[in-house]
Coordinates of C-alpha atoms in Angstrom, one line a residue:
Chain T
M248 CA 46.0 -21.8 -29.0
S249 CA 43.4 -23.0 -31.9
D250 CA 41.9 -25.5 -29.1
W251 CA 41.5 -22.3 -27.1
Q252 CA 39.9 -20.4 -29.8
E253 CA 37.3 -23.1 -30.7
K254 CA 36.2 -23.4 -27.0
L255 CA 36.0 -19.8 -26.5
E256 CA 34.2 -19.2 -29.6
R257 CA 31.6 -21.8 -28.7
L258 CA 31.2 -20.4 -25.3
R259 CA 30.6 -16.7 -27.0
A260 CA 28.2 -18.3 -29.5
K261 CA 26.3 -19.9 -27.0
R262 CA 26.1 -17.0 -24.8
A263 CA 24.8 -15.0 -27.8
R264 CA 22.2 -17.3 -28.3
F265 CA 20.9 -17.4 -25.0
L266 CA 20.9 -13.8 -24.6
Q267 CA 18.9 -13.6 -27.7
M268 CA 16.0 -14.8 -25.2
G269 CA 12.7 -15.8 -27.2
G270 CA 14.3 -14.7 -30.7
P271 CA 13.6 -11.5 -32.4
K272 CA 10.0 -12.0 -33.3
R273 CA 9.1 -12.5 -30.0
V274 CA 11.0 -9.6 -28.8
A275 CA 9.4 -7.5 -31.3
R276 CA 5.9 -9.1 -30.1
Q277 CA 6.7 -8.2 -26.4
H278 CA 7.7 -4.5 -27.3
A279 CA 4.4 -4.2 -29.8
L280 CA 2.5 -5.1 -26.3
G281 CA 4.2 -2.1 -24.8
K282 CA 6.5 -4.0 -22.6
L283 CA 10.4 -4.2 -22.2
T284 CA 11.9 -7.4 -22.2
A285 CA 13.2 -9.1 -18.9
R286 CA 16.9 -8.1 -19.8
E287 CA 15.8 -4.3 -20.6
R288 CA 14.0 -4.4 -17.4
L289 CA 17.0 -5.6 -15.3
D290 CA 19.0 -2.6 -17.2
L291 CA 16.7 -0.1 -15.7
L292 CA 16.5 -1.8 -12.4
L293 CA 20.1 -2.3 -11.5
D294 CA 23.2 -0.1 -11.1
P295 CA 25.0 0.1 -14.5
G296 CA 27.3 -3.0 -14.7
S297 CA 26.1 -4.4 -11.7
F298 CA 24.4 -7.5 -12.8
V299 CA 25.7 -10.9 -12.2
E300 CA 23.6 -13.5 -13.6
I301 CA 23.1 -17.1 -12.5
G302 CA 21.9 -19.5 -14.8
L303 CA 22.2 -17.8 -18.5
L304 CA 22.8 -21.2 -20.0
A305 CA 20.2 -23.2 -18.2
H306 CA 17.5 -24.4 -20.3
H307 CA 14.5 -26.9 -19.9
Q308 CA 15.3 -30.7 -19.5
S309 CA 11.8 -32.0 -20.3
S310 CA 11.2 -35.0 -22.8
H311 CA 7.7 -34.2 -22.9
P312 CA 6.7 -34.1 -26.7
D313 CA 5.3 -30.6 -26.5
L314 CA 8.7 -29.3 -25.5
K315 CA 11.3 -31.6 -26.7
D316 CA 12.1 -29.5 -29.8
K317 CA 11.6 -26.1 -27.9
F318 CA 14.6 -24.0 -26.9
T319 CA 14.3 -22.2 -23.6
P320 CA 17.2 -19.8 -23.1
A321 CA 17.5 -19.3 -19.4
D322 CA 14.6 -21.4 -19.0
G323 CA 12.5 -18.3 -19.4
V324 CA 13.8 -16.7 -16.1
V325 CA 16.8 -14.3 -15.8
T326 CA 18.3 -14.4 -12.4
G327 CA 20.9 -13.1 -10.7
Y328 CA 22.1 -10.4 -8.2
G329 CA 23.2 -6.8 -8.5
T330 CA 22.8 -3.2 -7.0
V331 CA 20.4 -0.8 -6.6
D332 CA 21.5 2.8 -5.6
G333 CA 24.8 0.8 -4.5
R334 CA 22.9 -2.0 -2.5
R335 CA 22.4 -5.4 -3.2
V336 CA 19.7 -7.3 -4.2
C337 CA 18.7 -10.5 -5.7
V338 CA 16.1 -10.6 -8.9
A339 CA 14.3 -13.0 -10.9
A340 CA 12.8 -11.4 -14.2
Y341 CA 10.4 -13.6 -15.9
D342 CA 11.2 -13.8 -19.6
F343 CA 7.8 -13.7 -21.4
T344 CA 9.3 -14.3 -24.9
V345 CA 10.3 -17.6 -23.5
L346 CA 7.2 -19.9 -23.7
G347 CA 5.3 -17.1 -22.1
G348 CA 7.7 -16.9 -19.3
S349 CA 6.2 -20.1 -17.7
M350 CA 7.8 -21.6 -14.7
G351 CA 9.4 -24.4 -15.7
E352 CA 11.6 -27.0 -13.3
V353 CA 15.1 -25.8 -14.4
G354 CA 13.9 -22.1 -14.0
E355 CA 12.3 -22.8 -10.8
G356 CA 15.5 -24.2 -9.3
K357 CA 17.2 -21.2 -10.4
V358 CA 14.8 -19.0 -8.7
A359 CA 14.7 -21.3 -5.8
R360 CA 18.7 -20.9 -5.4
L361 CA 18.3 -17.2 -5.4
R362 CA 16.0 -17.1 -2.9
R363 CA 18.1 -19.0 -0.6
M364 CA 20.9 -16.6 -1.5
A365 CA 18.8 -13.5 -0.7
L366 CA 18.0 -15.0 2.9
E367 CA 21.4 -16.1 3.5
W368 CA 23.0 -12.9 2.4
G369 CA 20.4 -10.6 4.0
V370 CA 19.3 -8.7 0.9
P371 CA 16.1 -8.1 -0.8
M372 CA 14.2 -10.4 -3.2
I373 CA 12.9 -8.7 -6.2
W374 CA 10.4 -10.6 -8.9
L375 CA 9.7 -9.1 -12.0
L376 CA 6.7 -11.3 -13.1
D377 CA 5.4 -11.5 -16.6
S378 CA 4.6 -15.0 -16.6
A379 CA 1.8 -17.4 -17.7
G380 CA 2.4 -19.4 -14.5
A381 CA 3.5 -23.2 -14.0
R382 CA 4.6 -24.7 -17.4
I383 CA 1.7 -27.3 -17.6
Q384 CA 4.0 -30.0 -19.6
E385 CA 6.2 -30.2 -17.0
F386 CA 4.0 -30.1 -14.0
T387 CA 0.7 -31.9 -14.9
G388 CA 0.3 -35.3 -13.5
S389 CA 1.0 -36.3 -9.8
Q390 CA 4.6 -35.3 -9.9
F391 CA 2.8 -32.2 -8.7
A392 CA 3.3 -33.6 -5.1
K393 CA 6.7 -32.2 -4.8
A394 CA 5.7 -28.5 -5.7
G395 CA 4.9 -25.5 -3.6
D396 CA 8.0 -25.0 -1.5
L397 CA 8.3 -21.5 -3.1
F398 CA 5.7 -20.1 -1.0
R399 CA 6.8 -21.7 2.4
E400 CA 10.1 -20.3 1.6
Q401 CA 8.5 -16.8 1.1
V402 CA 6.8 -16.9 4.4
I403 CA 10.0 -17.8 6.2
M404 CA 11.5 -14.6 4.2
S405 CA 8.9 -12.5 5.3
G406 CA 10.2 -9.7 7.9
V407 CA 13.8 -10.9 7.5
V408 CA 14.2 -9.3 3.9
P409 CA 11.9 -6.9 1.9
Q410 CA 10.2 -8.7 -0.9
V411 CA 9.2 -7.0 -3.9
A412 CA 6.8 -8.5 -6.7
A413 CA 6.3 -6.2 -9.7
L414 CA 3.4 -7.4 -11.8
M415 CA 4.6 -6.5 -15.5
G416 CA 2.6 -8.8 -17.7
H417 CA -0.5 -11.2 -17.2
C418 CA -0.1 -13.7 -14.2
A419 CA -1.9 -16.4 -13.1
A420 CA -1.8 -19.4 -10.6
G421 CA 1.6 -19.5 -9.0
T422 CA 2.6 -16.0 -10.0
A423 CA -0.3 -14.8 -8.2
Y424 CA 0.5 -16.0 -5.1
I425 CA 4.1 -14.6 -5.0
P426 CA 2.6 -11.1 -4.8
A427 CA 0.3 -12.1 -2.2
L428 CA 3.2 -13.0 0.3
A429 CA 5.3 -10.0 -1.1
D430 CA 5.9 -6.6 0.6
F431 CA 5.5 -4.7 -2.4
V432 CA 3.2 -4.9 -5.4
P433 CA 3.3 -2.3 -8.2
M434 CA 1.1 -3.3 -11.3
V435 CA 1.5 -2.0 -14.8
K436 CA -1.8 0.0 -15.8
G437 CA -3.7 -2.1 -18.2
R438 CA -0.8 -4.8 -19.0
S439 CA -0.9 -6.7 -16.1
S440 CA -3.0 -8.8 -14.1
M441 CA -2.9 -11.6 -11.4
A442 CA -5.6 -14.2 -11.1
L443 CA -5.7 -17.6 -8.9
G444 CA -7.2 -18.8 -12.0
G445 CA -6.9 -17.1 -15.5
P446 CA -9.6 -16.3 -18.1
H447 CA -9.5 -20.0 -19.7
L448 CA -9.4 -21.7 -16.4
V449 CA -12.4 -19.4 -14.9
K450 CA -14.3 -20.5 -18.4
A451 CA -13.8 -23.9 -17.8
A452 CA -14.3 -24.3 -14.1
V453 CA -17.2 -21.9 -13.5
G454 CA -18.3 -20.9 -17.2
E455 CA -17.7 -17.3 -16.5
D456 CA -16.5 -15.1 -19.7
V457 CA -14.1 -12.6 -18.5
D458 CA -11.1 -10.9 -19.5
A459 CA -7.8 -10.7 -17.8
N460 CA -8.1 -7.2 -16.8
E461 CA -11.6 -7.6 -15.9
L462 CA -10.7 -10.7 -13.8
G463 CA -7.7 -9.5 -12.1
G464 CA -6.2 -6.0 -13.8
S465 CA -4.5 -3.2 -12.1
R466 CA -7.7 -1.4 -11.4
V467 CA -9.2 -4.6 -9.6
H468 CA -6.4 -5.0 -7.5
C469 CA -5.4 -1.3 -6.8
E470 CA -8.9 -0.2 -6.2
I471 CA -11.2 -2.8 -5.3
S472 CA -9.2 -6.1 -3.8
G473 CA -6.4 -4.5 -2.1
C474 CA -4.0 -7.0 -3.5
A475 CA -1.7 -4.7 -5.2
D476 CA -0.1 -1.4 -3.9
L477 CA 0.4 0.7 -6.8
E478 CA -0.9 1.1 -10.2
V479 CA 1.8 2.9 -12.3
E480 CA 1.9 3.7 -16.2
D481 CA 4.4 1.8 -17.6
D482 CA 7.3 -0.6 -17.3
E483 CA 9.7 2.5 -16.5
A484 CA 7.5 4.0 -13.9
C485 CA 7.0 0.4 -12.4
I486 CA 10.8 0.2 -12.1
R487 CA 11.2 3.6 -10.7
A488 CA 8.4 2.6 -8.0
V489 CA 10.6 -0.6 -7.2
R490 CA 13.8 1.3 -6.6
E491 CA 11.9 3.8 -4.5
F492 CA 10.4 1.3 -2.3
L493 CA 13.8 0.1 -1.5
S494 CA 15.3 3.3 -0.5
Y495 CA 13.0 3.3 2.3
L496 CA 13.8 0.0 3.8
P497 CA 17.2 -1.6 5.2
S498 CA 18.4 -4.7 3.3
N499 CA 17.3 -6.8 6.1
N500 CA 15.7 -6.8 9.6
R501 CA 18.9 -6.3 11.5
E502 CA 19.6 -3.1 9.7
K503 CA 18.6 0.2 10.0
P504 CA 16.6 1.8 6.9
P505 CA 19.3 4.3 5.1
A506 CA 19.3 7.6 5.9
I507 CA 20.3 10.4 3.2
P508 CA 21.6 14.2 3.7
C509 CA 18.8 16.4 4.0
D510 CA 18.8 19.9 3.4
D511 CA 15.1 20.7 4.3
P512 CA 15.5 22.2 7.6
P513 CA 14.2 20.1 10.4
D514 CA 12.9 22.9 12.4
R515 CA 11.1 24.4 9.4
Y516 CA 7.8 26.2 10.8
I517 CA 5.0 25.4 8.6
D518 CA 2.9 28.7 7.9
D519 CA -0.1 27.2 5.9
L520 CA -1.3 24.0 8.0
T521 CA -3.8 26.3 9.6
E522 CA -5.3 27.2 5.9
I523 CA -5.4 23.4 5.1
V524 CA -7.1 22.1 8.2
P525 CA -10.5 23.7 9.2
T526 CA -11.3 24.4 13.0
N527 CA -14.9 23.2 12.0
P528 CA -15.0 19.4 12.7
R529 CA -17.7 19.3 10.0
Q530 CA -15.6 20.1 7.3
V531 CA -13.3 17.9 5.6
Y532 CA -9.8 18.1 4.0
D533 CA -7.2 16.2 2.2
M534 CA -4.7 14.6 4.8
R535 CA -1.9 14.3 2.0
H536 CA -1.6 17.9 2.0
V537 CA -1.0 17.9 5.8
I538 CA 1.6 15.0 5.1
R539 CA 3.4 16.8 2.3
R540 CA 3.9 20.0 4.4
I541 CA 5.6 17.7 7.3
V542 CA 8.1 15.7 5.4
D543 CA 11.0 16.4 3.5
H544 CA 10.5 18.1 0.3
G545 CA 7.1 17.5 0.3
H546 CA 7.7 13.9 -0.7
F547 CA 5.5 11.3 0.0
F548 CA 5.3 7.8 -1.7
E549 CA 1.9 6.6 -0.9
I550 CA 1.0 3.0 -0.7
K551 CA -2.5 1.5 -1.8
P552 CA -3.4 5.0 -2.8
R553 CA -6.8 4.0 -4.5
W554 CA -8.1 1.2 -2.1
A555 CA -9.5 2.1 1.4
R556 CA -8.8 5.8 0.6
N557 CA -10.1 6.6 4.0
I558 CA -6.8 5.7 5.6
V559 CA -3.5 7.1 4.0
V560 CA -0.2 5.0 4.4
G561 CA 3.2 5.6 2.9
F562 CA 6.7 6.3 3.2
A563 CA 8.5 9.7 3.3
R564 CA 11.8 11.0 4.9
L565 CA 12.1 13.4 8.3
D566 CA 15.4 14.9 8.4
G567 CA 16.7 12.2 5.8
H568 CA 15.6 9.3 7.8
P569 CA 13.0 6.9 6.4
V570 CA 9.5 7.0 8.1
G571 CA 6.3 5.1 7.9
I572 CA 2.9 7.4 8.0
V573 CA -0.5 6.2 8.9
A574 CA -2.9 9.0 8.7
N575 CA -6.7 9.3 8.7
Q576 CA -8.0 10.9 5.7
P577 CA -11.3 12.9 6.2
L578 CA -11.8 13.6 2.5
Y579 CA -12.9 10.0 2.4
L580 CA -15.8 8.8 4.7
G581 CA -14.7 11.6 6.8
G582 CA -11.9 9.4 7.8
V583 CA -13.8 6.7 9.5
L584 CA -12.1 3.3 9.7
D585 CA -14.1 0.3 7.9
V586 CA -12.5 -3.3 7.4
D587 CA -10.4 -2.5 4.3
A588 CA -9.0 0.7 6.0
A589 CA -8.0 -1.4 9.0
D590 CA -6.4 -4.2 6.9
K591 CA -4.6 -1.6 4.9
A592 CA -3.1 0.2 8.1
A593 CA -2.4 -3.1 10.1
R594 CA -0.4 -4.4 7.2
F595 CA 1.7 -1.4 6.6
I596 CA 2.4 -1.3 10.4
M597 CA 3.7 -4.5 10.7
L598 CA 5.9 -3.8 7.3
C599 CA 7.2 -0.8 8.9
D600 CA 7.9 -2.7 12.4
A601 CA 9.3 -5.8 10.6
F602 CA 12.3 -3.3 8.9
N603 CA 12.8 -1.0 11.7
V604 CA 11.0 2.0 10.0
P605 CA 9.7 4.5 12.5
L606 CA 6.0 5.3 12.4
L607 CA 4.2 8.5 12.4
F608 CA 0.5 8.5 13.2
L609 CA -1.7 11.9 12.3
Q610 CA -5.1 11.3 13.9
D611 CA -8.3 12.7 12.7
I612 CA -10.6 9.7 13.5
P613 CA -14.4 10.2 14.0
G614 CA -14.2 6.2 14.8
F615 CA -14.8 2.8 13.4
L616 CA -17.8 2.7 10.9
V617 CA -21.0 0.8 12.8
G618 CA -24.2 -0.7 11.5
T619 CA -25.2 -4.0 10.5
K620 CA -23.3 -4.3 7.1
V621 CA -19.7 -3.7 8.7
E622 CA -20.5 -5.9 11.8
R623 CA -21.3 -8.5 9.2
Q624 CA -18.2 -8.2 7.6
G625 CA -16.4 -8.7 10.9
I626 CA -15.4 -5.1 11.8
I627 CA -14.5 -6.5 15.4
R628 CA -12.0 -8.6 13.8
H629 CA -10.6 -6.3 11.2
G630 CA -10.3 -3.5 13.8
A631 CA -8.3 -5.9 16.0
K632 CA -5.9 -6.6 13.5
M633 CA -5.0 -3.0 13.8
L634 CA -4.8 -2.9 17.6
Y635 CA -2.6 -6.1 17.4
A636 CA -0.1 -4.7 14.7
V637 CA 0.0 -1.1 16.6
S638 CA 0.7 -2.9 19.9
E639 CA 3.3 -5.2 18.4
A640 CA 5.4 -2.4 16.9
T641 CA 8.3 -1.6 18.8
V642 CA 9.9 0.8 16.4
P643 CA 10.0 4.5 17.5
K644 CA 6.4 6.0 17.3
V645 CA 5.2 9.5 17.5
T646 CA 1.3 10.3 17.4
V647 CA -0.1 14.0 16.3
I648 CA -3.6 14.6 16.9
V649 CA -4.9 17.0 14.3
R650 CA -8.5 17.0 15.1
K651 CA -10.8 14.1 16.2
A652 CA -9.3 11.3 18.3
Y653 CA -12.6 9.0 19.1
G654 CA -13.0 5.7 20.6
A655 CA -11.3 2.9 19.6
G656 CA -10.1 4.8 16.5
Y657 CA -7.9 6.8 19.1
F658 CA -6.4 3.6 20.3
V659 CA -5.6 2.0 16.8
M660 CA -3.9 5.3 15.5
C661 CA -1.6 4.7 18.8
G662 CA -3.1 6.7 21.4
R663 CA -1.5 6.8 24.9
G664 CA -2.1 3.2 25.8
Y665 CA -0.1 2.1 22.8
E666 CA 3.2 3.8 24.0
P667 CA 4.0 6.4 21.4
D668 CA 7.4 7.8 22.3
L669 CA 5.8 11.0 21.8
L670 CA 2.1 12.1 21.6
V671 CA 1.1 15.7 21.0
A672 CA -2.0 17.4 19.9
W673 CA -3.1 20.2 17.9
P674 CA -5.3 23.0 19.7
T675 CA -8.2 21.6 17.7
A676 CA -8.0 18.2 19.2
E677 CA -11.0 16.3 20.2
I678 CA -10.0 13.3 22.3
S679 CA -12.9 11.4 23.7
V680 CA -14.7 8.1 23.9
M681 CA -17.5 9.5 21.5
G682 CA -18.7 12.8 20.5
P683 CA -21.3 15.0 22.6
E684 CA -24.0 14.5 20.7
G685 CA -23.6 10.5 21.0
A686 CA -22.9 10.8 24.7
T687 CA -26.2 13.0 25.1
N688 CA -28.4 10.7 23.6
I689 CA -27.2 7.8 25.2
I690 CA -26.9 9.0 28.9
Y691 CA -29.9 11.5 28.8
R692 CA -32.2 9.5 26.8
K693 CA -34.8 9.0 29.1
E694 CA -34.4 12.7 30.8
I695 CA -34.8 14.0 27.2
A696 CA -37.6 12.1 26.2
A697 CA -39.5 13.2 29.3
A698 CA -38.7 16.9 29.3
D699 CA -41.4 19.3 28.5
D700 CA -38.8 21.1 25.9
P701 CA -36.5 18.0 24.4
D702 CA -34.5 20.2 22.1
R703 CA -33.4 22.8 25.0
V704 CA -32.5 19.9 27.2
W705 CA -30.7 18.0 24.7
A706 CA -28.7 21.4 23.6
E707 CA -27.7 22.0 27.2
R708 CA -26.7 18.4 27.9
T709 CA -24.6 18.4 24.5
A710 CA -22.9 21.7 25.4
E711 CA -22.0 20.3 28.9
F712 CA -20.0 17.4 27.2
R713 CA -18.6 19.7 24.7
K714 CA -16.5 21.4 27.4
L715 CA -15.1 18.3 28.6
I716 CA -13.7 17.7 25.0
D717 CA -10.5 19.6 25.3
P718 CA -6.9 18.8 24.6
Y719 CA -5.7 21.1 27.6
I720 CA -7.6 18.6 29.9
A721 CA -5.6 15.5 28.6
A722 CA -2.6 17.5 28.9
G723 CA -3.1 18.5 32.3
H724 CA -3.5 15.2 33.4
G725 CA -0.1 14.4 31.6
Y726 CA -2.0 11.8 29.1
I727 CA -0.5 13.8 26.0
D728 CA 2.7 15.3 26.0
D729 CA 2.2 18.5 24.7
V730 CA -0.4 20.9 22.6
I731 CA 1.5 22.3 19.8
E732 CA 1.1 24.7 17.1
P733 CA 0.4 23.2 13.5
G734 CA 3.4 25.2 12.2
E735 CA 5.6 23.2 15.0
T736 CA 4.5 19.8 13.7
R737 CA 7.7 19.0 11.7
K738 CA 10.3 20.1 14.2
V739 CA 8.3 18.5 17.0
V740 CA 8.1 14.9 15.4
I741 CA 11.5 15.1 14.2
Q742 CA 12.8 15.6 17.7
G743 CA 10.7 12.9 18.9
F744 CA 12.0 10.4 16.6
R745 CA 15.3 11.6 17.3
M746 CA 14.9 11.1 21.2
A747 CA 13.6 7.5 20.5
A748 CA 16.2 6.4 17.9
T749 CA 17.8 4.2 20.2
K750 CA 14.7 2.7 21.5
Q751 CA 14.8 -1.0 22.7
V752 CA 11.7 -2.7 24.0
H753 CA 11.9 -6.2 25.5
R754 CA 8.6 -8.5 25.7
P755 CA 8.0 -11.7 27.1
W756 CA 9.4 -14.7 25.1
K757 CA 6.8 -16.6 22.8
K758 CA 6.8 -18.6 19.5
H759 CA 4.2 -16.2 18.0
G760 CA 1.2 -14.4 18.8
V761 CA -2.1 -14.9 17.5
M762 CA -3.1 -12.5 15.1
P763 CA -7.2 -12.0 14.4
V764 CA -7.4 -12.4 10.7
Chain Z
M257 CA -17.9 5.8 -18.4
I258 CA -17.3 5.5 -14.7
E259 CA -20.2 5.3 -12.1
V260 CA -19.5 7.7 -9.1
K261 CA -21.3 6.1 -6.2
A262 CA -22.1 7.3 -2.8
M263 CA -19.7 5.8 0.1
M264 CA -22.5 5.9 2.4
V265 CA -26.0 6.9 3.2
G266 CA -26.4 10.7 3.4
V267 CA -28.1 13.9 2.3
V268 CA -27.2 15.7 -0.4
V269 CA -26.1 19.2 0.5
R270 CA -24.2 20.6 -2.7
I271 CA -23.5 20.0 -6.2
D272 CA -19.8 20.9 -6.7
A273 CA -19.0 19.8 -10.2
G274 CA -21.9 20.1 -12.5
P275 CA -22.3 18.1 -15.7
G276 CA -19.5 19.4 -18.3
T277 CA -16.9 20.2 -15.4
A278 CA -13.3 18.7 -15.9
V279 CA -12.4 17.6 -12.6
A280 CA -8.9 16.0 -11.3
E281 CA -8.8 13.0 -9.3
D282 CA -10.0 13.4 -5.9
Q283 CA -11.8 16.7 -6.5
P284 CA -15.4 16.7 -5.3
I285 CA -18.1 16.1 -7.2
V286 CA -21.2 16.2 -5.1
T287 CA -21.1 16.9 -1.2
L288 CA -23.4 14.7 1.3
E289 CA -24.2 15.3 4.7
S290 CA -23.5 12.5 6.7
M291 CA -22.1 11.6 10.2
K292 CA -22.2 15.1 11.3
M293 CA -19.9 16.1 8.5
E294 CA -20.0 17.5 5.4
L295 CA -18.5 14.7 3.1
P296 CA -17.6 15.2 -0.2
I297 CA -17.9 12.3 -3.0
P298 CA -14.5 13.0 -4.6
S299 CA -13.8 12.1 -8.5
P300 CA -12.2 8.4 -8.5
R301 CA -10.1 9.5 -11.6
A302 CA -9.5 12.6 -13.4
G303 CA -12.2 13.4 -16.0
R304 CA -15.2 15.3 -17.0
V305 CA -18.5 14.9 -15.5
R306 CA -21.1 13.5 -17.8
E307 CA -24.2 13.7 -15.7
I308 CA -25.4 14.4 -12.3
R309 CA -28.1 11.9 -10.9
V310 CA -29.3 13.7 -7.7
Q311 CA -30.4 17.1 -6.6
V312 CA -29.7 18.9 -3.2
G313 CA -31.9 17.6 -0.5
D314 CA -32.4 14.1 -1.9
V315 CA -31.2 11.4 0.6
V316 CA -28.8 8.9 -1.2
Q317 CA -28.1 5.3 0.1
E318 CA -24.7 3.6 0.0
G319 CA -23.6 2.6 -3.3
D320 CA -26.4 4.8 -5.3
V321 CA -24.8 6.4 -8.2
V322 CA -24.7 10.1 -8.0
A323 CA -22.7 11.2 -11.0
L324 CA -21.3 9.6 -14.4
L325 CA -18.0 10.5 -15.2
E326 CA -16.1 10.4 -18.3
E327 CA -12.4 9.4 -17.8
Q328 CA -9.7 11.5 -19.2
E329 CA -7.6 9.6 -21.7
E330 CA -3.7 9.5 -20.4

């Protein structure tokens, strides 16, 4: 009996010691920085009592003189599995209070094991990142030759299980590539950053003086680089965003996304869409108001809201079923597509298709941006990504032409040629390879130049073209399925998705396509 | 202070929010005519307009600063 007592006490004491993380001083410092600890974050993320930890008692095994006397509980990363809204996830929370959350050999072994479990079990993998990157004492020197497998494994996981990388501290190098390969990357405002090389490395390598926020803070990645998906106020908001993101996706690519009961009537008529969207094509409006009127309870979870604002992408529910929305945004640049907008949309479409989330396209697209600047940026190649993604997508697709549907913009936004299961237009729809003015200028250029009254001829020719741009012509040919009242949009798209719910598409065998990047 | 920049070349047709005006994120500050549309330059953040650097009728180039915005502290 007393033998047992001693053994149990030893275990309990060990556990208590490891659960202290980097100790009270470092935990206080973490709080003073406005951050929660790794374990507090897990408490918020996972359903109460669901966490099963793996490797609490792990610690570094290095004999490096710098590390010899240092204690690294859980080796700086808390790993395990638990449930979010009753659904299993694997999660690795880097612990900044333990050697700056640096990635050591033992800790990375734990995370590697977790990644394999996520893949074998078919459950999402979540990283809560607050880490200085590789623990240099353990990796400097040519033993580095064995490193790097985590990114390859992430690629293998891509499209099989959802991957979430939340940036909750300043991360560099290794911890910056994890988000690059993840499906959802929220960043805590002002307290997180990611960069291939942190400020010290940048100073040493290229002589630039820059702080972590300026180099790779939330504003940089959520507004300029597009490397992150959502800037959130604090740790709590970050965890809420992770939970919400997961709610729209299945646990793996063999399952359907989870539906929830919905008391927003599927046939709800929307009275005020005609007040939001002007019939005058010169005037703009905020497409997000249209989206919120259509979806369940007006709730729209926007992805990358501040980057490439000329296109809007995000998740919502229709009659309780998750749906991915891709919509042009007239409020920004008139909704014209440029290189960043095409990238943003293409990646989102691929994400939805990989995880069986149906896609709703809302078109008001004047076309792709033209000119020397965008050609030099490779607009052709970037636009082609959208063509590629929308063509490859075999999930149910429904397209609503709200107003403009011009040129290749109509294609990439899932026009007829891209096999939408339902394609409808509002009476305001303008479908054409180009606008009347552009067509007149090109086709009648010589006639107008030679005319006695060029303005009159131009106006006449333009008016002739304008008559050809009419949704009833497209409907008359059977190229679009219907012209609908704006107010009917919710009812009609829900019917479309219901019809297509059992959709199966068979494609020729291939190893993989060659996506333009 | 945030520099609010024109997203593309265009002619200023309207000042929507003059100096001192409090604006929400996405609220138009200046409206341009470009690409046959009236294109607002929306406020990138919630804040207060400190200065307007253009006048109605001006032609602005992409990247030109049209206004200075004082960001609202959250």
